JSON list of C-alpha atoms in Angstrom, two decimals:
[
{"chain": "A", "resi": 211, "resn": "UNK", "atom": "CA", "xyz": [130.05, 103.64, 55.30]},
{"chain": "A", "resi": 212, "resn": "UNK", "atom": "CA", "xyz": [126.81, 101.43, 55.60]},
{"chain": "A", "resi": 213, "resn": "UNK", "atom": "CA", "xyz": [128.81, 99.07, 57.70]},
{"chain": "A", "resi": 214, "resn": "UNK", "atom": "CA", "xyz": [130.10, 101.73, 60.20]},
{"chain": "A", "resi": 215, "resn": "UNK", "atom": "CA", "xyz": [126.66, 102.52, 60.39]},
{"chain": "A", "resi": 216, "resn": "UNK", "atom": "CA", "xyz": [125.64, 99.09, 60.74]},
{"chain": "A", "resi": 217, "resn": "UNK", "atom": "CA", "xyz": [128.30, 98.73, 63.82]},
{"chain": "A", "resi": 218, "resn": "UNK", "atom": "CA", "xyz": [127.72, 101.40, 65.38]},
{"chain": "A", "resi": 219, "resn": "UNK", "atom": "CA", "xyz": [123.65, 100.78, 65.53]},
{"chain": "A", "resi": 220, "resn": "UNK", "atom": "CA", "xyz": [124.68, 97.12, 66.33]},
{"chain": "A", "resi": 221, "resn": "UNK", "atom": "CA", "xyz": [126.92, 98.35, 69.31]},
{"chain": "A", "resi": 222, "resn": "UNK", "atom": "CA", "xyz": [124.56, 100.99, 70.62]},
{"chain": "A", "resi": 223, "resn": "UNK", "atom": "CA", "xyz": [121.66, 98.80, 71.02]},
{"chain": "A", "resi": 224, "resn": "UNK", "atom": "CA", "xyz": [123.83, 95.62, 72.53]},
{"chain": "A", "resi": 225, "resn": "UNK", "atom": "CA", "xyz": [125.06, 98.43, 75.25]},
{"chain": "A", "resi": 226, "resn": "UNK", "atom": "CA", "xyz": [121.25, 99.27, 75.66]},
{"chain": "A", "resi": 227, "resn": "UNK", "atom": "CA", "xyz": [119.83, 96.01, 76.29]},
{"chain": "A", "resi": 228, "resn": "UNK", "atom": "CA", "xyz": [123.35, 94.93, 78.91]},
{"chain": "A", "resi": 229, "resn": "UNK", "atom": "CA", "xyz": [121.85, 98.11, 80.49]},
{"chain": "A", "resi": 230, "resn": "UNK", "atom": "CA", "xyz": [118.62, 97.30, 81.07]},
{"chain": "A", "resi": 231, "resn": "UNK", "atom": "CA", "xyz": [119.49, 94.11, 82.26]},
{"chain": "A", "resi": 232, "resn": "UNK", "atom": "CA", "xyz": [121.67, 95.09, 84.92]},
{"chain": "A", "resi": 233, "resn": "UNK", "atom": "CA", "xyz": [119.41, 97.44, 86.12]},
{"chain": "A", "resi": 234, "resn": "UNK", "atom": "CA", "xyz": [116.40, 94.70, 86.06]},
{"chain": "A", "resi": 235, "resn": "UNK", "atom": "CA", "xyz": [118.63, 91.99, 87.62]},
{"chain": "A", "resi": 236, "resn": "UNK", "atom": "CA", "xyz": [119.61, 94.41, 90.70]},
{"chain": "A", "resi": 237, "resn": "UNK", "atom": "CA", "xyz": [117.30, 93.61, 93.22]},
{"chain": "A", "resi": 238, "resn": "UNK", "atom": "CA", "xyz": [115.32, 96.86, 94.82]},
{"chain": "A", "resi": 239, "resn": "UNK", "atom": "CA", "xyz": [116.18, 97.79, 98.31]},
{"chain": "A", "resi": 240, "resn": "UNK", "atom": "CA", "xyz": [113.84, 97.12, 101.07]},
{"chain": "A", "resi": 241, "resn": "UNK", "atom": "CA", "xyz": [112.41, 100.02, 102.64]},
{"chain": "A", "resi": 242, "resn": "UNK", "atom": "CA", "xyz": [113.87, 100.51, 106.04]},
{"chain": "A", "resi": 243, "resn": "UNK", "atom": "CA", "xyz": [110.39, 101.75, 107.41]},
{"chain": "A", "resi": 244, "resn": "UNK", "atom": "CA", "xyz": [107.81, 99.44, 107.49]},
{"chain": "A", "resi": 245, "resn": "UNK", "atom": "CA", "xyz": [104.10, 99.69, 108.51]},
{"chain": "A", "resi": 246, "resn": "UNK", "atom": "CA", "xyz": [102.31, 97.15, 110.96]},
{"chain": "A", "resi": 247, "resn": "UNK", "atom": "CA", "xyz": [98.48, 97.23, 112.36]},
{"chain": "A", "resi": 248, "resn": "UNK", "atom": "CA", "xyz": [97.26, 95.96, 115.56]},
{"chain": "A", "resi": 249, "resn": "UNK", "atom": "CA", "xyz": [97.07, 98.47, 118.56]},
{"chain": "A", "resi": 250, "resn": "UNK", "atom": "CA", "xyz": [95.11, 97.66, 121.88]},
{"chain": "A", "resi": 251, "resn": "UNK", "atom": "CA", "xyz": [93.37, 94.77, 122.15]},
{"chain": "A", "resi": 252, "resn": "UNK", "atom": "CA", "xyz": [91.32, 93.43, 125.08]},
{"chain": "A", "resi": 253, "resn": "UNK", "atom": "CA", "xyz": [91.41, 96.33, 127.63]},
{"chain": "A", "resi": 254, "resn": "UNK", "atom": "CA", "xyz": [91.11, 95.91, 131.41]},
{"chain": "A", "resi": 255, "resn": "UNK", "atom": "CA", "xyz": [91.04, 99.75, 133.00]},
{"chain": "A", "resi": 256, "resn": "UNK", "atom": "CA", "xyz": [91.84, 100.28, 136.17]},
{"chain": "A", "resi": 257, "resn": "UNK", "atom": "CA", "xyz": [90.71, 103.51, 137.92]},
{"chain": "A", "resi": 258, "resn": "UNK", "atom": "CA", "xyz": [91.69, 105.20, 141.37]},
{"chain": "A", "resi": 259, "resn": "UNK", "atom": "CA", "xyz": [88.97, 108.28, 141.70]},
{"chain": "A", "resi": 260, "resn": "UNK", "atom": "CA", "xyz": [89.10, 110.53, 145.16]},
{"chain": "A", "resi": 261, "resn": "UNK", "atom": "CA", "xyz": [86.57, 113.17, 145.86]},
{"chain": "A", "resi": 262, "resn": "UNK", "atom": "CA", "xyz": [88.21, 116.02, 148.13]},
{"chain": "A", "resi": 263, "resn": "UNK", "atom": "CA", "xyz": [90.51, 113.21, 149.59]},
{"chain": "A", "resi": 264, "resn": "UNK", "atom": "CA", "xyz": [87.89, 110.76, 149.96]},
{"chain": "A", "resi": 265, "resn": "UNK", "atom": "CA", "xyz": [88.45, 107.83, 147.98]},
{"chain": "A", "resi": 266, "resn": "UNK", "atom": "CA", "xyz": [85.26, 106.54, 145.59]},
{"chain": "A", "resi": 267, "resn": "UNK", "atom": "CA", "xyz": [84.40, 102.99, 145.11]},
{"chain": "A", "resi": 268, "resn": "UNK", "atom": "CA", "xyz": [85.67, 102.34, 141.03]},
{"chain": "A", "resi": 269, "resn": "UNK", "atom": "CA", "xyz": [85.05, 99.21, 139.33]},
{"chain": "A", "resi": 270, "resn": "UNK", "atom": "CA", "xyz": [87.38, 97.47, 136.85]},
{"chain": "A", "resi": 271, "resn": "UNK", "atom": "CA", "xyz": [86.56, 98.28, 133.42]},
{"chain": "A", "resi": 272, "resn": "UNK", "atom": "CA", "xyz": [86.69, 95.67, 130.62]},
{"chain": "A", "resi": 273, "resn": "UNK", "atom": "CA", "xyz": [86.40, 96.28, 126.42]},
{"chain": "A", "resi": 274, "resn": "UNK", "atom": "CA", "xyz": [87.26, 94.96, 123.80]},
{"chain": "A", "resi": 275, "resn": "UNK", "atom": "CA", "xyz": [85.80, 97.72, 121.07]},
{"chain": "A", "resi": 276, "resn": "UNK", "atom": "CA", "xyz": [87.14, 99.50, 119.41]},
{"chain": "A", "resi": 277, "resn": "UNK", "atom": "CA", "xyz": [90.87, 99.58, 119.56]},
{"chain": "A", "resi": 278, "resn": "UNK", "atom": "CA", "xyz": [92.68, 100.00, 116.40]},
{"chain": "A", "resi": 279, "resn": "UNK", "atom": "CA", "xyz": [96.17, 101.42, 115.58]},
{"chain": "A", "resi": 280, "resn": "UNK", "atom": "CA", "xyz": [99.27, 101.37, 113.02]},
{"chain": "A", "resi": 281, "resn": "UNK", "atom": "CA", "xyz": [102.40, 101.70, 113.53]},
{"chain": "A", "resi": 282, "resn": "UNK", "atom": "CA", "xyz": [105.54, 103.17, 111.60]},
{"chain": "A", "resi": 283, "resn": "UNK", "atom": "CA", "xyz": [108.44, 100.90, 112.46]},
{"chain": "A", "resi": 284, "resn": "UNK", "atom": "CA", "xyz": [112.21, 101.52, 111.71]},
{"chain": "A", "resi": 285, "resn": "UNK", "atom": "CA", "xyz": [114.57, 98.78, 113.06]},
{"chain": "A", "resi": 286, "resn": "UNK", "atom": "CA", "xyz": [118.28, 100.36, 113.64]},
{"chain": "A", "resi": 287, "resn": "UNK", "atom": "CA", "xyz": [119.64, 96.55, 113.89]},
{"chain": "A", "resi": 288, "resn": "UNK", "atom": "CA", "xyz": [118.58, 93.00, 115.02]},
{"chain": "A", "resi": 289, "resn": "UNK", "atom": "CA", "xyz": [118.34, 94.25, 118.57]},
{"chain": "A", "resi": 290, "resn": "UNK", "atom": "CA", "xyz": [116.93, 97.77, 118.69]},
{"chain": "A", "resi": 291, "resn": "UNK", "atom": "CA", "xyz": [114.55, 100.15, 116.98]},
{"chain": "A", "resi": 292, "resn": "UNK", "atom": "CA", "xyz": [112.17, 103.03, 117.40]},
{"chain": "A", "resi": 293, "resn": "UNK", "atom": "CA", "xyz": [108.21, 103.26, 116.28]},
{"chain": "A", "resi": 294, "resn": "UNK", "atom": "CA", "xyz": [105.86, 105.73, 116.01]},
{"chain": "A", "resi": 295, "resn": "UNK", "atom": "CA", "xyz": [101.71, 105.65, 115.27]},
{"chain": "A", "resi": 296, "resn": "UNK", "atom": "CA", "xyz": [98.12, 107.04, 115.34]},
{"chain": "A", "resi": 297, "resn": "UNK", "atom": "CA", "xyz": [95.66, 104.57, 117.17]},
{"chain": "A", "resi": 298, "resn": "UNK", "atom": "CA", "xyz": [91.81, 105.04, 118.66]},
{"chain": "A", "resi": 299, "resn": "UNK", "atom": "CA", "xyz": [91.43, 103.53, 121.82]},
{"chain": "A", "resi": 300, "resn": "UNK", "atom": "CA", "xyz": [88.21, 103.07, 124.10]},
{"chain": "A", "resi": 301, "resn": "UNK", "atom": "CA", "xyz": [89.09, 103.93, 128.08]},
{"chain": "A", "resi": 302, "resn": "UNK", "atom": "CA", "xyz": [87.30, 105.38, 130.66]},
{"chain": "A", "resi": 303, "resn": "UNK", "atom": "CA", "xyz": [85.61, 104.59, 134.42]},
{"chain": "A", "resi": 304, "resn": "UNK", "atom": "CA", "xyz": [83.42, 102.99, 136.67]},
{"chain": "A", "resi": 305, "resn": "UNK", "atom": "CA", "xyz": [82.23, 104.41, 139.61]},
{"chain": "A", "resi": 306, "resn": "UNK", "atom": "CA", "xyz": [79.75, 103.35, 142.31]},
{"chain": "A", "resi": 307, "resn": "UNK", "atom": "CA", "xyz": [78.50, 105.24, 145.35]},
{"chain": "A", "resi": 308, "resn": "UNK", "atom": "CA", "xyz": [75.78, 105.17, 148.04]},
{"chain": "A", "resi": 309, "resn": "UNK", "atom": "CA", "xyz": [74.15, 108.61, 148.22]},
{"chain": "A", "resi": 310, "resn": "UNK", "atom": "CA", "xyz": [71.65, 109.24, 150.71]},
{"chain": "A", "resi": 311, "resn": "UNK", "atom": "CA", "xyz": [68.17, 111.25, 150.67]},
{"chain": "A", "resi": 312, "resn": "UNK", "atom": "CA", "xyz": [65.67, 112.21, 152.81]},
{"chain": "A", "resi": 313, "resn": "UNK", "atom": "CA", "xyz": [63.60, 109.00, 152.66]},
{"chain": "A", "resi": 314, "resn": "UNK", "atom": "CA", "xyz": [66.31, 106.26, 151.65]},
{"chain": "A", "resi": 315, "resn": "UNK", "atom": "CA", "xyz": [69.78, 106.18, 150.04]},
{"chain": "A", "resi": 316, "resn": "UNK", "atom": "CA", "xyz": [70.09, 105.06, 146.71]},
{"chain": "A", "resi": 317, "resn": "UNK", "atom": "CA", "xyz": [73.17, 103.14, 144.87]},
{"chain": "A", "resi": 318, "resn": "UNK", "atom": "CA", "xyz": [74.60, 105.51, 141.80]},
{"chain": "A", "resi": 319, "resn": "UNK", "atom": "CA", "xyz": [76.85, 103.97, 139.29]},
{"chain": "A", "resi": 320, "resn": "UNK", "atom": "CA", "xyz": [78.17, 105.92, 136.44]},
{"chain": "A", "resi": 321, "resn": "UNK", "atom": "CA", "xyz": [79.66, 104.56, 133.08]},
{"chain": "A", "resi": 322, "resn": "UNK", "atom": "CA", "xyz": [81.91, 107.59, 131.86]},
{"chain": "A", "resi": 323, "resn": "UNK", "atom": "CA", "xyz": [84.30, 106.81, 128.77]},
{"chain": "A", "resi": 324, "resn": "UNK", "atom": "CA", "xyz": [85.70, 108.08, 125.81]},
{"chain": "A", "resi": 325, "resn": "UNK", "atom": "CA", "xyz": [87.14, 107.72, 122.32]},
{"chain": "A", "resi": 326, "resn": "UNK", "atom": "CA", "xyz": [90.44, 108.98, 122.41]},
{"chain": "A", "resi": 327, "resn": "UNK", "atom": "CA", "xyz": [93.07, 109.49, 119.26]},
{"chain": "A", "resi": 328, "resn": "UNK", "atom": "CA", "xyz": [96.66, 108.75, 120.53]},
{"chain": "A", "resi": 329, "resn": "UNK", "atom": "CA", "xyz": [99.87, 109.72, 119.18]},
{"chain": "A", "resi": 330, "resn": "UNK", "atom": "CA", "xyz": [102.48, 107.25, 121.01]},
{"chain": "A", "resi": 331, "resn": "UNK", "atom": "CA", "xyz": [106.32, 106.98, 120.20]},
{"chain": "A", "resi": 332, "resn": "UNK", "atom": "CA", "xyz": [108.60, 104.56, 121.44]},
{"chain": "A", "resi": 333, "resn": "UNK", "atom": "CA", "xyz": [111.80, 102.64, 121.20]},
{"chain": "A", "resi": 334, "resn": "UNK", "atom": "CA", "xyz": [112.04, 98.86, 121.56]},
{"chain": "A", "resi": 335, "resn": "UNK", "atom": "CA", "xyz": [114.86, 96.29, 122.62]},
{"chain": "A", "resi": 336, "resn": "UNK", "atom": "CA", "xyz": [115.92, 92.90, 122.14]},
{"chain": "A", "resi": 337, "resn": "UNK", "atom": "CA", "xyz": [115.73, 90.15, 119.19]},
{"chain": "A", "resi": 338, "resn": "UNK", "atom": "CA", "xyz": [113.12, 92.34, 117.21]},
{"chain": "A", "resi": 339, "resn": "UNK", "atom": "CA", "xyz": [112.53, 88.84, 115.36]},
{"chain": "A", "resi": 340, "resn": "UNK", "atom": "CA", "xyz": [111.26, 86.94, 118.23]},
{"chain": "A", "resi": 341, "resn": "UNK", "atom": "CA", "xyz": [110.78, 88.84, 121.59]},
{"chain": "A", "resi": 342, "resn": "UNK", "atom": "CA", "xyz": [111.62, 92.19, 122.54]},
{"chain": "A", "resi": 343, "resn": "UNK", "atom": "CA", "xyz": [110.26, 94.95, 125.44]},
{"chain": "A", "resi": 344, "resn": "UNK", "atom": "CA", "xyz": [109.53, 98.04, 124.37]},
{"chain": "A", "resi": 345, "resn": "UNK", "atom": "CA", "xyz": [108.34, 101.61, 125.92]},
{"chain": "A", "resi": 346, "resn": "UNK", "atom": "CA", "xyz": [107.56, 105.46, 125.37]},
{"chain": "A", "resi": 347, "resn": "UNK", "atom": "CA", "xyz": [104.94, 107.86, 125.50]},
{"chain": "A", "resi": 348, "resn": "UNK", "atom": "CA", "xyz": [101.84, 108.71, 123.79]},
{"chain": "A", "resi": 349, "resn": "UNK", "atom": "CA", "xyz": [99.80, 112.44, 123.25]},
{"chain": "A", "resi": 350, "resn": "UNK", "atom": "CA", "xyz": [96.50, 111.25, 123.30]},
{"chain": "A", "resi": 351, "resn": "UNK", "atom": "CA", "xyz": [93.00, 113.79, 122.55]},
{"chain": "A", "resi": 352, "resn": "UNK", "atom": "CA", "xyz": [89.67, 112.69, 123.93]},
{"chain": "A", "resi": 353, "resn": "UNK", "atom": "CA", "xyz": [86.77, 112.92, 120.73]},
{"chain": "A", "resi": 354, "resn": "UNK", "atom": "CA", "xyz": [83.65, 111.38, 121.91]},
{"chain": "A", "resi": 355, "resn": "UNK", "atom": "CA", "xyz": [82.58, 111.33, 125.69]},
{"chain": "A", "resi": 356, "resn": "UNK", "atom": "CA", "xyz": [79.59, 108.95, 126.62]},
{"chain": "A", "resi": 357, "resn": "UNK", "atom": "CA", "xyz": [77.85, 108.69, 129.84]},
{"chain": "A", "resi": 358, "resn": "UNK", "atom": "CA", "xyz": [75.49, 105.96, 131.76]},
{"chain": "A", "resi": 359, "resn": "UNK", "atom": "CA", "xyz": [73.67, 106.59, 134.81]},
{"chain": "A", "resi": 360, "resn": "UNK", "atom": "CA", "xyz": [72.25, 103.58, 137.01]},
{"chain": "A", "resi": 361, "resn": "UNK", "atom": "CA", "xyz": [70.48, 103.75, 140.30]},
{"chain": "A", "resi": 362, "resn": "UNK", "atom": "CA", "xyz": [69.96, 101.22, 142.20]},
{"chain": "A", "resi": 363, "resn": "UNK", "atom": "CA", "xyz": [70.57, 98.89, 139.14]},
{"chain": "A", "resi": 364, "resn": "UNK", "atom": "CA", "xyz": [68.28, 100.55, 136.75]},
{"chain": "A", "resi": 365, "resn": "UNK", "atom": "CA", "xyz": [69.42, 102.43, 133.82]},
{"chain": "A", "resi": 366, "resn": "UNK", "atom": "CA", "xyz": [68.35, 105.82, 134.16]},
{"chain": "A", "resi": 367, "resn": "UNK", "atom": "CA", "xyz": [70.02, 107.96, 131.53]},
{"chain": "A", "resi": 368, "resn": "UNK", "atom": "CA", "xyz": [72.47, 108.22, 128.65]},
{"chain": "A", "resi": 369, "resn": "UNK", "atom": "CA", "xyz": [74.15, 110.35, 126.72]},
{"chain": "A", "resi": 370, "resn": "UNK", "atom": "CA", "xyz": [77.34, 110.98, 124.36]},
{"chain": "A", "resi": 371, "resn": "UNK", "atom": "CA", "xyz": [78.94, 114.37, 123.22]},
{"chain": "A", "resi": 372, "resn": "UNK", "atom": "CA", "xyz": [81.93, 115.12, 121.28]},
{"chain": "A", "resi": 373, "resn": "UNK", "atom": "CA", "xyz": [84.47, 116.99, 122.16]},
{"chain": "A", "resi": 374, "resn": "UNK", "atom": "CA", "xyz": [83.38, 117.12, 125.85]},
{"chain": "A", "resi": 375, "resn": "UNK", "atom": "CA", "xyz": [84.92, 119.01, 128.67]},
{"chain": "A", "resi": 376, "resn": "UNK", "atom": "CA", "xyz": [83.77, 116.97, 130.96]},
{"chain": "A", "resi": 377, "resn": "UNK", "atom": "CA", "xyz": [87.39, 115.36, 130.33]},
{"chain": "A", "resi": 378, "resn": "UNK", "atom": "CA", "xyz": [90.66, 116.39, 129.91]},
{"chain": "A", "resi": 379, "resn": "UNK", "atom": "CA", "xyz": [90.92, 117.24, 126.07]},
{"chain": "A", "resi": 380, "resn": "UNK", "atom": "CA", "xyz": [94.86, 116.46, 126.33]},
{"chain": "A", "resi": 381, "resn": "UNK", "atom": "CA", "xyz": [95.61, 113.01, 127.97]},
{"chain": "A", "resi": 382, "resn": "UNK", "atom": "CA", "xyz": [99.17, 112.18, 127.93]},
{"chain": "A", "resi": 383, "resn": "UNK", "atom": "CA", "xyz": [100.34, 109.01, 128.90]},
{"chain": "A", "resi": 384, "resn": "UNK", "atom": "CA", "xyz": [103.36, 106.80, 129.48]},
{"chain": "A", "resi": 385, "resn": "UNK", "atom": "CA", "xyz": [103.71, 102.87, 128.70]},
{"chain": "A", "resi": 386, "resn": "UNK", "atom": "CA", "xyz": [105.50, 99.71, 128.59]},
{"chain": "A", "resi": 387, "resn": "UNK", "atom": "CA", "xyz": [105.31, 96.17, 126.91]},
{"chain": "A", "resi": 388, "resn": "UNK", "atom": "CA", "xyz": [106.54, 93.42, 125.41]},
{"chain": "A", "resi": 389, "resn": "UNK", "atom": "CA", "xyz": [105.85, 90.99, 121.88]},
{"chain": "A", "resi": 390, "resn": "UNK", "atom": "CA", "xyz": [106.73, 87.93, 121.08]},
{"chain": "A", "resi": 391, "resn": "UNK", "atom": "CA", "xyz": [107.09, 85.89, 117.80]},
{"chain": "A", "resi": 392, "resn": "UNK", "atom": "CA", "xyz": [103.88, 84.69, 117.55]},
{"chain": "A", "resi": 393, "resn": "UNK", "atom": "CA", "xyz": [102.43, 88.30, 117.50]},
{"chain": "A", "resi": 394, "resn": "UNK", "atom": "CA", "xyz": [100.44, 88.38, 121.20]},
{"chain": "A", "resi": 395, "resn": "UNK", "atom": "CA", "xyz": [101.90, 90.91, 123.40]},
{"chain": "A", "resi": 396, "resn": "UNK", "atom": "CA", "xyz": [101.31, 92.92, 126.85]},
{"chain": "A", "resi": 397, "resn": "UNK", "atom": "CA", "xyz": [101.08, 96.42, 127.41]},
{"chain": "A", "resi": 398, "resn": "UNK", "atom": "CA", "xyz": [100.70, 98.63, 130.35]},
{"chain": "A", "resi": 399, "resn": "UNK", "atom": "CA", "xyz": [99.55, 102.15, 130.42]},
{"chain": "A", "resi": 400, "resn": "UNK", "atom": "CA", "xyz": [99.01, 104.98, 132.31]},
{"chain": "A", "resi": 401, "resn": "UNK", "atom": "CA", "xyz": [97.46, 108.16, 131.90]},
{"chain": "A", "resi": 402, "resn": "UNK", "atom": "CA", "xyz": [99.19, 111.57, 133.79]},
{"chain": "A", "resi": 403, "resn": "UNK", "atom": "CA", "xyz": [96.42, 113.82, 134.16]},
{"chain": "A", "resi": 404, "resn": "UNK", "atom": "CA", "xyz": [93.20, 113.51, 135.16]},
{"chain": "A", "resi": 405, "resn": "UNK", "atom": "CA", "xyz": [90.86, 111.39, 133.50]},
{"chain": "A", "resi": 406, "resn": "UNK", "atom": "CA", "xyz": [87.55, 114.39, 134.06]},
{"chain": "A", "resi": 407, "resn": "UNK", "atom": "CA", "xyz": [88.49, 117.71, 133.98]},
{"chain": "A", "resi": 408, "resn": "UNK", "atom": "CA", "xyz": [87.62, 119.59, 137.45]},
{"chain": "A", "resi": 409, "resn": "UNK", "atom": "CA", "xyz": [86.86, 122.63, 135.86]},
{"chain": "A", "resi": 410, "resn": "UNK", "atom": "CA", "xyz": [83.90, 121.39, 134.42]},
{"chain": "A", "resi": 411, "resn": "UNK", "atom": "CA", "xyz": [80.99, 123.41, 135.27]},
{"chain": "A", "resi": 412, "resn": "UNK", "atom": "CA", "xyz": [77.14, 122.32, 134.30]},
{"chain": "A", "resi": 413, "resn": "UNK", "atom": "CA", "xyz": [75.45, 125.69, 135.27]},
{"chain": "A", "resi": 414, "resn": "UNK", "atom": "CA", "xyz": [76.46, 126.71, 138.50]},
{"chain": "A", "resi": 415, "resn": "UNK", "atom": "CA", "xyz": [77.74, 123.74, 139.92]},
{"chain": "A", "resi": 416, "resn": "UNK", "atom": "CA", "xyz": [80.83, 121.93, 139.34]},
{"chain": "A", "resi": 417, "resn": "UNK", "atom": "CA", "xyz": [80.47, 118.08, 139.67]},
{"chain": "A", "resi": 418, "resn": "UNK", "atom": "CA", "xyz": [84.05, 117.03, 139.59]},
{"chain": "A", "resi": 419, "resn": "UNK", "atom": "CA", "xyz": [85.74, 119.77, 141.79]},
{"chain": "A", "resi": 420, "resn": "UNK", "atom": "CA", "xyz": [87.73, 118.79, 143.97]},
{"chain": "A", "resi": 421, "resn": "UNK", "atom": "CA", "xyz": [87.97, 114.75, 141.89]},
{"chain": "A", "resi": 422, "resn": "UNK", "atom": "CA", "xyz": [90.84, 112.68, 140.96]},
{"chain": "A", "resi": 423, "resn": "UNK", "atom": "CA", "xyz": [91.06, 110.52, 138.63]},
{"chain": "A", "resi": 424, "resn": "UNK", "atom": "CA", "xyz": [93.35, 108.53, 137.25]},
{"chain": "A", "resi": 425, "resn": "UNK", "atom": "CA", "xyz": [93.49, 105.99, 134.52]},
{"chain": "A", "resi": 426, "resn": "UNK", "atom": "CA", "xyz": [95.80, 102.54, 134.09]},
{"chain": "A", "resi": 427, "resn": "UNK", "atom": "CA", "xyz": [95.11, 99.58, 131.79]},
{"chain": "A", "resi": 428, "resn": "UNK", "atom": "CA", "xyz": [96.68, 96.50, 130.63]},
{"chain": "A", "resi": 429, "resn": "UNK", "atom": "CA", "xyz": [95.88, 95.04, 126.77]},
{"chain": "A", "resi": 430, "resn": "UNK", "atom": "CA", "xyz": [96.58, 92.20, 125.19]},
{"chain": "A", "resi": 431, "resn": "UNK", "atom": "CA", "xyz": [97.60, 93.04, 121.86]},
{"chain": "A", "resi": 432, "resn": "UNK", "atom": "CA", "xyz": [99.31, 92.57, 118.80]},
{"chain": "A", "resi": 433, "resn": "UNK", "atom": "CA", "xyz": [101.46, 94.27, 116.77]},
{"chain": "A", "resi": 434, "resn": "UNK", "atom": "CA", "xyz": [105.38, 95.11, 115.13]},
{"chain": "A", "resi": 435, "resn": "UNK", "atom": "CA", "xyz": [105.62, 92.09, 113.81]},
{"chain": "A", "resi": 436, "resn": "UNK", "atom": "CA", "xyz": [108.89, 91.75, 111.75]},
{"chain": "A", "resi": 437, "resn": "UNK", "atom": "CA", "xyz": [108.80, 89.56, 108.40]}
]
C-alpha cells in the first residue's frame, strides 16, 4: 500500500513539473497592437485668409513647440496596417494688414493660434519595416486660443483664453505622409473648416464676419516605427 502511495505521489508530481515546463518553455505571443510616440514635429503653417472676398496678406508660420502624440498601431501584414492616436499640436496664423486712419495708416499684424487635441485615424501601405505612405483623417478640438497684436512692429497686446470661440471648437482635418526606416518622416495636413469662427461676436461687432480661413502645414516628424 505505501508503495502505491509512493507511485502515485511520485507520478503526480513528475506530471506537475513536465507541466510547468511546457508551459514556461512556450514562448508568449506578441501583442498584435503596439504603441509608438512621436507626432508633429517641426511645423511650417500655411494660411490662405479672405475678408468678404478680399484676400489678406498671411505669413508662413513656423513652431516647433509643443507637438506630441502616440499612436496605437496594428499591422495586418508586412505591407499594410491601420493606426489610430491622441496628439496636441500647436497651429494657427499670421496675418498682416495696412489699415488706415485719419492722420496716417498703421501696419497690424496679428499672431492668432491654438492648442488643439486631435483624434486622427489612418491606414498605411508598403514595407511597414522600412518605408511606407500612409493617410486618414483626424477630429481635432481647439483648448487654448492665444493672441498677439503688433502695430507698426511694436507689441501692443496679448492675451490667451481657453476654450475660445474665437475659433472653430471642431477642426477636422485630412492628411497624408510617409516614414522611413530611420524614423524621419513627412506629413501634410489640412484643416476643412475655418480656422476662426465667423460667428464670433465681441459686443456688437463681429470681427471675423465675412473671413476665411484656412489652415495647411507640413511636419517633419517621427513616428510608427516597427521593431
Amino acid at each position: 500500500m505505501k508503495k502505491t502511495l509512493f507511485a502515485i505521489a511520485l507520478l503526480t508530481s513528475v506530471t506537475v513539473f513536465a507541466q510547468d515546463t511546457e508551459e514556461k518553455s512556450t514562448p508568449e505571443k506578441p501583442s498584435k497592437i503596439y504603441y509608438t510616440q512621436g507626432g508633429n514635429g517641426a511645423l511650417l503653417s500655411i494660411s490662405r485668409v479672405s475678408r468678404n472676398g478680399n484676400e489678406v496678406n498671411s505669413i508662413p508660420r513656423f513652431t516647433l513647440f509643443f507637438n506630441l502624440g502616440t499612436n496605437a498601431n496594428l499591422d495586418l501584414g508586412n505591407n499594410i496596417g491601420v493606426f489610430g492616436g491622441l496628439n496636441l499640436t500647436n497651429i494657427g496664423l499670421i496675418t498682416e494688414e495696412e489699415i488706415g486712419g485719419t492722420v496716417r495708416t498703421d501696419k497690424v499684424k496679428l499672431k492668432q493660434r491654438v492648442y488643439a487635441v486631435g483624434i486622427p485615424v489612418g491606414i498605411k501601405i508598403g514595407d511597414l519595416r522600412k518605408f511606407y505612405v500612409y493617410g486618414g483623417a483626424e477630429a481635432g478640438f481647439a483648448v487654448n486660443y492665444k493672441q498677439k497684436t503688433f502695430i507698426n512692429g511694436e507689441k501692443t497686446d496679448k492675451f490667451n483664453e481657453w476654450f475660445s470661440n474665437r475659433t472653430n471648437a471642431f477642426m477636422p482635418a485630412v492628411f497624408v505622409g510617409f516614414q522611413s526606416k530611420s524614423g524621419f518622416g513627412l506629413k501634410v495636413q489640412y484643416y476643412l473648416n475655418d480656422f476662426l469662427n465667423q460667428g464670433f461676436s465681441e459686443g456688437a461687432v463681429k470681427p471675423y464676419a465675412g473671413t476665411e480661413s484656412k489652415i495647411l502645414f507640413v511636419t517633419l516628424g517621427y513616428n510608427f516605427a516597427k521593431k
